Coordinates of C-alpha atoms and ligand atoms in Angstrom, one line a residue:
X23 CA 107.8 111.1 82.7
X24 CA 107.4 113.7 80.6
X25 CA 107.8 116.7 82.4
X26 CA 108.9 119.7 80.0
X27 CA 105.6 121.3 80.1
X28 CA 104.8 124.4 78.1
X29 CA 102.2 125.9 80.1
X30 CA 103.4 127.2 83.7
X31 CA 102.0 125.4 86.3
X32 CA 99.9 127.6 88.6
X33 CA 98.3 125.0 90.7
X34 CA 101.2 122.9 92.2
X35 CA 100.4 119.7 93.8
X36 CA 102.0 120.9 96.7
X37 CA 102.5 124.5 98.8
X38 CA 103.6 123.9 102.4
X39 CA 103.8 127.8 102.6
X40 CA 100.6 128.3 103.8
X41 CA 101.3 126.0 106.8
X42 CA 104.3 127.8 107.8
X43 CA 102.6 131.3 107.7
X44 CA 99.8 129.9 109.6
X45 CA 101.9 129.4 112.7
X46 CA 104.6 131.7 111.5
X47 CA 105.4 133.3 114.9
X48 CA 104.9 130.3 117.2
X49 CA 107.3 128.1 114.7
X50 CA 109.6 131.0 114.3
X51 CA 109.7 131.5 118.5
X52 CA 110.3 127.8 118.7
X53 CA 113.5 127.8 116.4
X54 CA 115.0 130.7 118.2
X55 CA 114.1 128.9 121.8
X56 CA 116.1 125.4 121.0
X57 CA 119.1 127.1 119.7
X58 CA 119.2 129.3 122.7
X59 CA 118.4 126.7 125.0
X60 CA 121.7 124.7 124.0
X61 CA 120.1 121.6 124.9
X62 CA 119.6 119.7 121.6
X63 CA 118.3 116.0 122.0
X64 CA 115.8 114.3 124.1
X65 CA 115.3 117.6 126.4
X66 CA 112.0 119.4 127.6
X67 CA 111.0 120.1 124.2
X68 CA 110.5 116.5 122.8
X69 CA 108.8 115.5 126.5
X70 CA 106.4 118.7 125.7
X71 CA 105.3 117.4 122.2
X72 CA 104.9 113.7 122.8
X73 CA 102.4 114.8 125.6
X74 CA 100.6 117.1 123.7
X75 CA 101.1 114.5 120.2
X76 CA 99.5 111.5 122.5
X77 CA 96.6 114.0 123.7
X78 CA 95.6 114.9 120.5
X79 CA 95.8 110.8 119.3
X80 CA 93.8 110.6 122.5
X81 CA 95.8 108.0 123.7
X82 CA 97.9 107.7 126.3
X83 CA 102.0 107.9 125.3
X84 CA 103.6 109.0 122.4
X85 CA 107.2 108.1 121.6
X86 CA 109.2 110.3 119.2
X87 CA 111.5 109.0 116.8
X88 CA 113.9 109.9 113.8
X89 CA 111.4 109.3 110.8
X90 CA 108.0 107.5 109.5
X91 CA 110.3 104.4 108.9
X92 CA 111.9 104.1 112.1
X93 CA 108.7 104.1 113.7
X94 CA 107.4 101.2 111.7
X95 CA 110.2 99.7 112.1
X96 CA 110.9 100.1 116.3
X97 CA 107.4 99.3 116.6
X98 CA 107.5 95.8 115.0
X99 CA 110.7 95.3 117.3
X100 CA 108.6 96.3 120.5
X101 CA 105.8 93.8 119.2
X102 CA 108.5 91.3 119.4
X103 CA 108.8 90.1 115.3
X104 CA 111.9 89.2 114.4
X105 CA 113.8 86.8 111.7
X106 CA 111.3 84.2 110.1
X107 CA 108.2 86.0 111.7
X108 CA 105.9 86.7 109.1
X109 CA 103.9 90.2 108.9
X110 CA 100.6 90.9 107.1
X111 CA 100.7 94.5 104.9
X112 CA 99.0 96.2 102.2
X113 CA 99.7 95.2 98.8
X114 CA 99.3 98.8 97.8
X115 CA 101.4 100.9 100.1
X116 CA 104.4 103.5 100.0
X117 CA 107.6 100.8 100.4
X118 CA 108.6 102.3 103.4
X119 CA 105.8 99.3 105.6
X120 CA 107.3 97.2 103.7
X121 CA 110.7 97.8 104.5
X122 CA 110.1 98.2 108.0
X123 CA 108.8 94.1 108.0
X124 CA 112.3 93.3 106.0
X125 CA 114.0 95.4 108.3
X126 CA 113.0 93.2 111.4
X127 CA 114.3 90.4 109.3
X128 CA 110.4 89.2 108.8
X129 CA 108.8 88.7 105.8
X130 CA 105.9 91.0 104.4
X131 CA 103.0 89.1 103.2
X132 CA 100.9 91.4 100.9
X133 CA 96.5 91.2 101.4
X134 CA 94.3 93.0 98.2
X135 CA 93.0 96.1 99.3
X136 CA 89.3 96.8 99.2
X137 CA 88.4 98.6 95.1
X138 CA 86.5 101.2 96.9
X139 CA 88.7 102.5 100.0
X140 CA 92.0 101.4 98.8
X141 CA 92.3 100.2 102.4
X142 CA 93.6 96.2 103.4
X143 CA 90.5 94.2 102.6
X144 CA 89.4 92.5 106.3
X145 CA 87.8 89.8 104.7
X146 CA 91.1 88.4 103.0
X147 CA 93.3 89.0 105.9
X148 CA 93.0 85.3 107.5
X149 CA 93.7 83.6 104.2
X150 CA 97.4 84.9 104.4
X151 CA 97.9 84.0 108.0
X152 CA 100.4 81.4 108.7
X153 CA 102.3 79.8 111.9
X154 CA 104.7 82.3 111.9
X155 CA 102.4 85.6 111.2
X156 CA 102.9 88.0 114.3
X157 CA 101.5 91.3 113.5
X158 CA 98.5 92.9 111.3
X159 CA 100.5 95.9 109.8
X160 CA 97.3 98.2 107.9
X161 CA 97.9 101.5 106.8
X162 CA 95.3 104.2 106.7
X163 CA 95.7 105.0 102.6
X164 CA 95.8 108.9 101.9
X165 CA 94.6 109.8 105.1
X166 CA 91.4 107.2 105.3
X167 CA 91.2 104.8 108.3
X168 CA 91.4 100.9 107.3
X169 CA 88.4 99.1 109.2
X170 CA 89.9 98.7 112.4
X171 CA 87.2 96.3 114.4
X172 CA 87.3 94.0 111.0
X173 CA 91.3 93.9 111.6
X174 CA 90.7 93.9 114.8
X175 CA 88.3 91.0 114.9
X176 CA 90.5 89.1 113.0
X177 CA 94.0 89.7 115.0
X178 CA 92.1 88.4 118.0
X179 CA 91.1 85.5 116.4
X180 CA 94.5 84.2 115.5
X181 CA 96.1 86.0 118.4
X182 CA 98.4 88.5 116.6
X183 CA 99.1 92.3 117.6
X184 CA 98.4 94.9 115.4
X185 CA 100.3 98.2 113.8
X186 CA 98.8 100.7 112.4
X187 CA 100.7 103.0 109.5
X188 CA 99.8 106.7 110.6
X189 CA 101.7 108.1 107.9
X190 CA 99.2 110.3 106.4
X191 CA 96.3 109.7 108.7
X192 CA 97.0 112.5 110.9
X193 CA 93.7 114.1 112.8
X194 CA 91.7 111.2 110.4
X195 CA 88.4 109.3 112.8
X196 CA 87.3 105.8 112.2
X197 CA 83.9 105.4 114.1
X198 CA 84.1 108.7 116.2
X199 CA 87.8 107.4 117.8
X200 CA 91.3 109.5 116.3
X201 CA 93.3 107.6 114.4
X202 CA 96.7 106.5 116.7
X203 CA 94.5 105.3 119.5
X204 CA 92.8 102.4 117.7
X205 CA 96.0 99.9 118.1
X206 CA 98.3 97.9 119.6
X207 CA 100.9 100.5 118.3
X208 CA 100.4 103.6 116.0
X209 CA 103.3 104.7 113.9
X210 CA 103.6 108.4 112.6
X211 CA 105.8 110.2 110.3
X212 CA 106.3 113.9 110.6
X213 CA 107.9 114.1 107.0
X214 CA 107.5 118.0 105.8
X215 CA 104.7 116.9 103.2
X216 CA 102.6 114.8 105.5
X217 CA 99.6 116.8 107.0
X218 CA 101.7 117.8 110.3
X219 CA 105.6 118.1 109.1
X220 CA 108.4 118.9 110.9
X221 CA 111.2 120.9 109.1
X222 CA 113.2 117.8 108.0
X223 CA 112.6 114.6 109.0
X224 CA 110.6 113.1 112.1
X225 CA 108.6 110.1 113.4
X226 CA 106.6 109.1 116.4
X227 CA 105.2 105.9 118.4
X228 CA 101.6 106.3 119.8
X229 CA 99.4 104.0 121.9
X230 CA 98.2 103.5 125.0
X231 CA 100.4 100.4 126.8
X232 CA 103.3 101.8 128.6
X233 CA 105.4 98.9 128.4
X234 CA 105.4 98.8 124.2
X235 CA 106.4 102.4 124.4
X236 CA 108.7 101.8 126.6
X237 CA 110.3 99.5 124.5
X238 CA 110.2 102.1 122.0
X239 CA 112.1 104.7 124.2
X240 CA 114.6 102.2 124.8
X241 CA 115.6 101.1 121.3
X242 CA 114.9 104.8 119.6
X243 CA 118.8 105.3 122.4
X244 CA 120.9 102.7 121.6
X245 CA 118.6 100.0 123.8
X246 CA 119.6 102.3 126.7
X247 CA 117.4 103.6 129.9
X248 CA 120.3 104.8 132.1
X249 CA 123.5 106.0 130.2
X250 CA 126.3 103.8 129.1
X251 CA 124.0 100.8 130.3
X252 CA 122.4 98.8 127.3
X253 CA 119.9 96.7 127.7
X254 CA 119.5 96.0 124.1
X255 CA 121.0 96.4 120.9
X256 CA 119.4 99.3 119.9
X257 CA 119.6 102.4 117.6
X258 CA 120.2 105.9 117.3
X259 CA 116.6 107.2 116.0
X260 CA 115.4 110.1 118.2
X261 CA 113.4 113.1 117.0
X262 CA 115.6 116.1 117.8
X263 CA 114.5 119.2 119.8
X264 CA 114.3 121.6 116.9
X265 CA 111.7 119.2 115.0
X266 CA 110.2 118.7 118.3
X267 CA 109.8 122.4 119.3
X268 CA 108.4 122.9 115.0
X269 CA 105.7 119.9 115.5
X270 CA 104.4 121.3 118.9
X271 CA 104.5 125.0 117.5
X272 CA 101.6 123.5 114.3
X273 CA 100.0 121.3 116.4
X274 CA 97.5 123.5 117.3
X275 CA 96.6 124.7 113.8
X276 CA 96.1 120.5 112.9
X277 CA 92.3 120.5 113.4
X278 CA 91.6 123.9 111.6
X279 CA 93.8 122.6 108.5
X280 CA 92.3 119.1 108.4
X281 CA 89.0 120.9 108.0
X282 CA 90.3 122.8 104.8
X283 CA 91.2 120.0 103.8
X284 CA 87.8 118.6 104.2
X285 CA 86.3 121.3 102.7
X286 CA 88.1 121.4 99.7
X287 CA 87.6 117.5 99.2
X288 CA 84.2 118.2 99.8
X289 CA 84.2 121.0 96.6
X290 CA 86.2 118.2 94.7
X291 CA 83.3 115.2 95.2
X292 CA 81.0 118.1 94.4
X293 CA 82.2 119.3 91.5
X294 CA 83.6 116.6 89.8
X295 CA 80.5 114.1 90.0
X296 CA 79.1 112.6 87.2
X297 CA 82.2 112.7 85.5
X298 CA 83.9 109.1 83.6
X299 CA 85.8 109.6 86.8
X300 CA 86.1 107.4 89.9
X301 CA 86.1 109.3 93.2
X302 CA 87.1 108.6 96.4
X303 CA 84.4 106.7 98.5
X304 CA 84.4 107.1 102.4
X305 CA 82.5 105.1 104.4
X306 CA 79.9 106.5 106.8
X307 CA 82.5 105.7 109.9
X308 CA 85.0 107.1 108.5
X309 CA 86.3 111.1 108.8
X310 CA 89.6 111.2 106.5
X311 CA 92.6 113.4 107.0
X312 CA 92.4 114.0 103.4
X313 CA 96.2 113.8 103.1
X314 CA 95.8 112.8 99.4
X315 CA 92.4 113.2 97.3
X316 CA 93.0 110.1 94.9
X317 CA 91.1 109.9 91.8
X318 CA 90.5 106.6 89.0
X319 CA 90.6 106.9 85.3
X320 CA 91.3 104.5 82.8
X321 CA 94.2 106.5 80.8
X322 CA 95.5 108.0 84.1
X323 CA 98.9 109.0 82.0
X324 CA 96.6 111.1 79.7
X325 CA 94.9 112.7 82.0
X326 CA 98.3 113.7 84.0
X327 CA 99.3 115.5 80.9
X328 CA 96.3 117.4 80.5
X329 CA 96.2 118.8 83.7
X330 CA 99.4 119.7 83.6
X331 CA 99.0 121.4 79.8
X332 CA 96.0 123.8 81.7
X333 CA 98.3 124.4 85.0
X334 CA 97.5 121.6 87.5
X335 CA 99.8 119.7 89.0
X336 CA 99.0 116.0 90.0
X337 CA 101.4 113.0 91.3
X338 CA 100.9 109.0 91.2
X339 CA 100.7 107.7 94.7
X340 CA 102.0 105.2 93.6
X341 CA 103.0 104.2 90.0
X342 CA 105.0 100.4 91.3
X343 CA 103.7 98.4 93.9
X344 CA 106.3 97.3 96.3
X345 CA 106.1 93.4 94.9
X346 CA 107.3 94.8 91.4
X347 CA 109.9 96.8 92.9
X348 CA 113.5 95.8 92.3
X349 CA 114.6 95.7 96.0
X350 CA 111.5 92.8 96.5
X351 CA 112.4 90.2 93.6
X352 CA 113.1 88.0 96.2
X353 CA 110.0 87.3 97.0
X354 CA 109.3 85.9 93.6
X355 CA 106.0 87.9 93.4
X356 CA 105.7 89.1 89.6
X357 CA 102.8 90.8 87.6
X358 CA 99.9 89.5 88.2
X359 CA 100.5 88.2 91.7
X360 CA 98.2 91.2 93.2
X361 CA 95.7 92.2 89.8
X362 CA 94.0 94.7 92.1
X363 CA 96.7 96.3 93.3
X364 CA 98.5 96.5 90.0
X365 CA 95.5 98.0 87.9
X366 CA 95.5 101.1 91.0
X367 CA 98.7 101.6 90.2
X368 CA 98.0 102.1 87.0
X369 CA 95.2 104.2 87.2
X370 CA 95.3 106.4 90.4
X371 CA 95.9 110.1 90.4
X372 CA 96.3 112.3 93.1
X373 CA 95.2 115.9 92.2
X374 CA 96.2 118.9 94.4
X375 CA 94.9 119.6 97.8
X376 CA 96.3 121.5 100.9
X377 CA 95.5 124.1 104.0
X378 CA 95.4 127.4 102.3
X379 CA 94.5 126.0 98.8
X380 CA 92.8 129.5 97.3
X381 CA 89.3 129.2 95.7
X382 CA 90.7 130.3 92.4
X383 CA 93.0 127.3 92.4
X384 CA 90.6 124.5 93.6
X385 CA 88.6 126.1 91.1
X386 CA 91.0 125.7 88.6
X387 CA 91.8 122.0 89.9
X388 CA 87.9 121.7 89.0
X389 CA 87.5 123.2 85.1
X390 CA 90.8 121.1 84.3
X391 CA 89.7 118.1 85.2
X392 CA 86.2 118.3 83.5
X393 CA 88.4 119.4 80.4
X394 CA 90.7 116.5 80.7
X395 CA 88.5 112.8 81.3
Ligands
LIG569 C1 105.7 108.7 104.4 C2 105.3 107.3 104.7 C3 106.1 106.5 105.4 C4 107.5 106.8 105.8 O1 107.7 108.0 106.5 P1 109.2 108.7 106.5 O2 109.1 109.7 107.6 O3 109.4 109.3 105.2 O4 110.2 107.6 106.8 C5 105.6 105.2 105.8 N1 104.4 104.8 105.4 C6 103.6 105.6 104.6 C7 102.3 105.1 104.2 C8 104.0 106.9 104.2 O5 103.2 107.6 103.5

């Protein structure tokens, strides 16, 4: 990538600044009370966000864990999938859902998304079921829900569970329900860049049946309940009391900064119609979390380099898809295998968006990018 640019940038994709000042005090108050507290793991503080986390999924339980993977990953445990299952996932998705499946010892098998949402196409889902398919793994793309009753509908008819990849669907509605509460399992990362970060790394479980949860308790502690007993072989994946005590300290500021985000996509669509650009295209049902605005356009590379000479920043989410990756050539899957997937790798750009975004800047995001298709 070429990446020696000669212009500053002043718009950077990123700034998670503005979220820390928004909750400066509370986050700063939270740090001070763990290390004082000298109680470090799986105390009062993780209990305290895991309520509050399930509330705002309005579900019922929420499970922390060490990372975004790890909940994947647990969660396709508690659902039971193991060696020779097979599991149904996005062909265009971060690797990490992917890895979760080969993680298990399963096998991923990659669906088309829909061209317009990005999101696993419904309608192709039942072709790649098999005998040994065992969960529906969708992921809600850059903060959009997948159609959940279509997956839904489906599952039931072949009797399989379903997963949903939170990742960067936090505070995101499909059909007036939140996103975490519309599955068998819900699986959330808390990364720093997602649109509710921890200070490092962190993951949660949500969903509403006690015993998958459960399950997800147990194997998050070495597949132990009571200490020194093991039920399980399980793992040591547990989301620690001072990323805990950070997540339930911005948790109240998640609505307001999903609605910046809103509004600023909203200035996007606005201001960049009728451009040789394609847009992102939400469906009446669905409220999006916004965690990425993704745009379409034919010499993507160009346009990267373009912003970037005028200030902007921009980054490909994401420029392989997992079947062309290295780590999966044993599937045997090359080029060609998923021809939708491949040409949005090629051709997506996600431009700058986050809570505290000045006008100036999306502004600035605007007049580059009418400059640059
Ligand atoms: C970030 C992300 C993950 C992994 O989360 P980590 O906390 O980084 O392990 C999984 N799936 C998707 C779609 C993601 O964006």
């Amino acid at each position: 990538m070429a990446n020696e640019q000669a212009h500053p940038i002043t718009v950077p994709f990123l700034d998670l600044q503005p979220s820390y000042k928004a909750s400066q005090a509370a986050i700063d108050e939270a740090l001070l009370r763990v290390a004082r507290s000298g109680w470090f793991l799986l105390g009062q503080e993780l209990k305290a966000f895991e309520a509050a986390y399930a509330d705002f999924c309005e579900t019922k339980f929420c499970a922390g864990v060490a990372n975004g993977l790890d909940a994947l990953h647990l969660s396709l445990l508690a659902l039971g999938v193991g060696p020779g299952d097979e599991v149904i996932v996005p062909s265009n998705t971060y690797v990490a859902t992917w890895l979760a499946v080969s993680q298990c010892g399963a096998v991923p098998v990659p669906v088309e998304p829909d061209e317009k949402t990005y999101n696993l196409d419904a309608s192709k889902v039942a072709a790649a079921i098999s005998s040994k398919t065992k969960v529906i793994l969708p992921v809600h793309l850059y903060g959009q829900a997948a159609d959940m009753d279509a997956i839904r509908a489906v599952a039931d008819a072949h009797q399989l569970r379903v997963l949903d990849d939170c990742a960067q669907a936090h505070g995101a509605r499909y059909k007036g329900r939140q996103v975490g509460s519309l599955a068998d399992l819900s699986a959330w990362s808390f990364y720093p860049g997602k649109n509710l970060g921890a200070m490092g790394d962190g993951g949660g479980v949500s969903g509403s049946d006690e015993a998958l949860i459960d399950a997800v308790r147990v194997l998050r502690n070495y597949g132990s309940r009571i200490k020194y007993h093991n039920e399980v072989k399980g793992f040591n994946s547990r989301l620690d009391e001072i990323q805990a005590a950070v997540l339930s300290a911005k948790l109240p500021q998640l609505h307001a900064a999903t609605q910046q985000r809103a509004q600023i996509a909203a200035q996007f669509l606005q201001g960049l119609q009728g451009l040789d650009l394609q847009l992102p295209e939400v469906p009446a049902w669905a409220e999006p979390a916004w965690h990425l605005f993704v745009v379409r356009h034919a010499d993507r590379d160009g346009l990267q380099q373009r912003l970037a000479a005028r200030g902007v920043g921009s980054l490909i989410h994401y420029p392989v898809p997992p079947h062309l990756q290295p780590a999966y050539a044993e599937l045997g899957l090359g080029p060609g295998a998923f021809p939708i997937s491949e040409a949005m790798h090629r051709e997506v750009l996600s431009l700058p968006l986050w809570p505290g975004m000045s006008q100036a800047q999306v502004e600035q995001v605007i007049q580059a990018v009418k400059a640059s298709v």
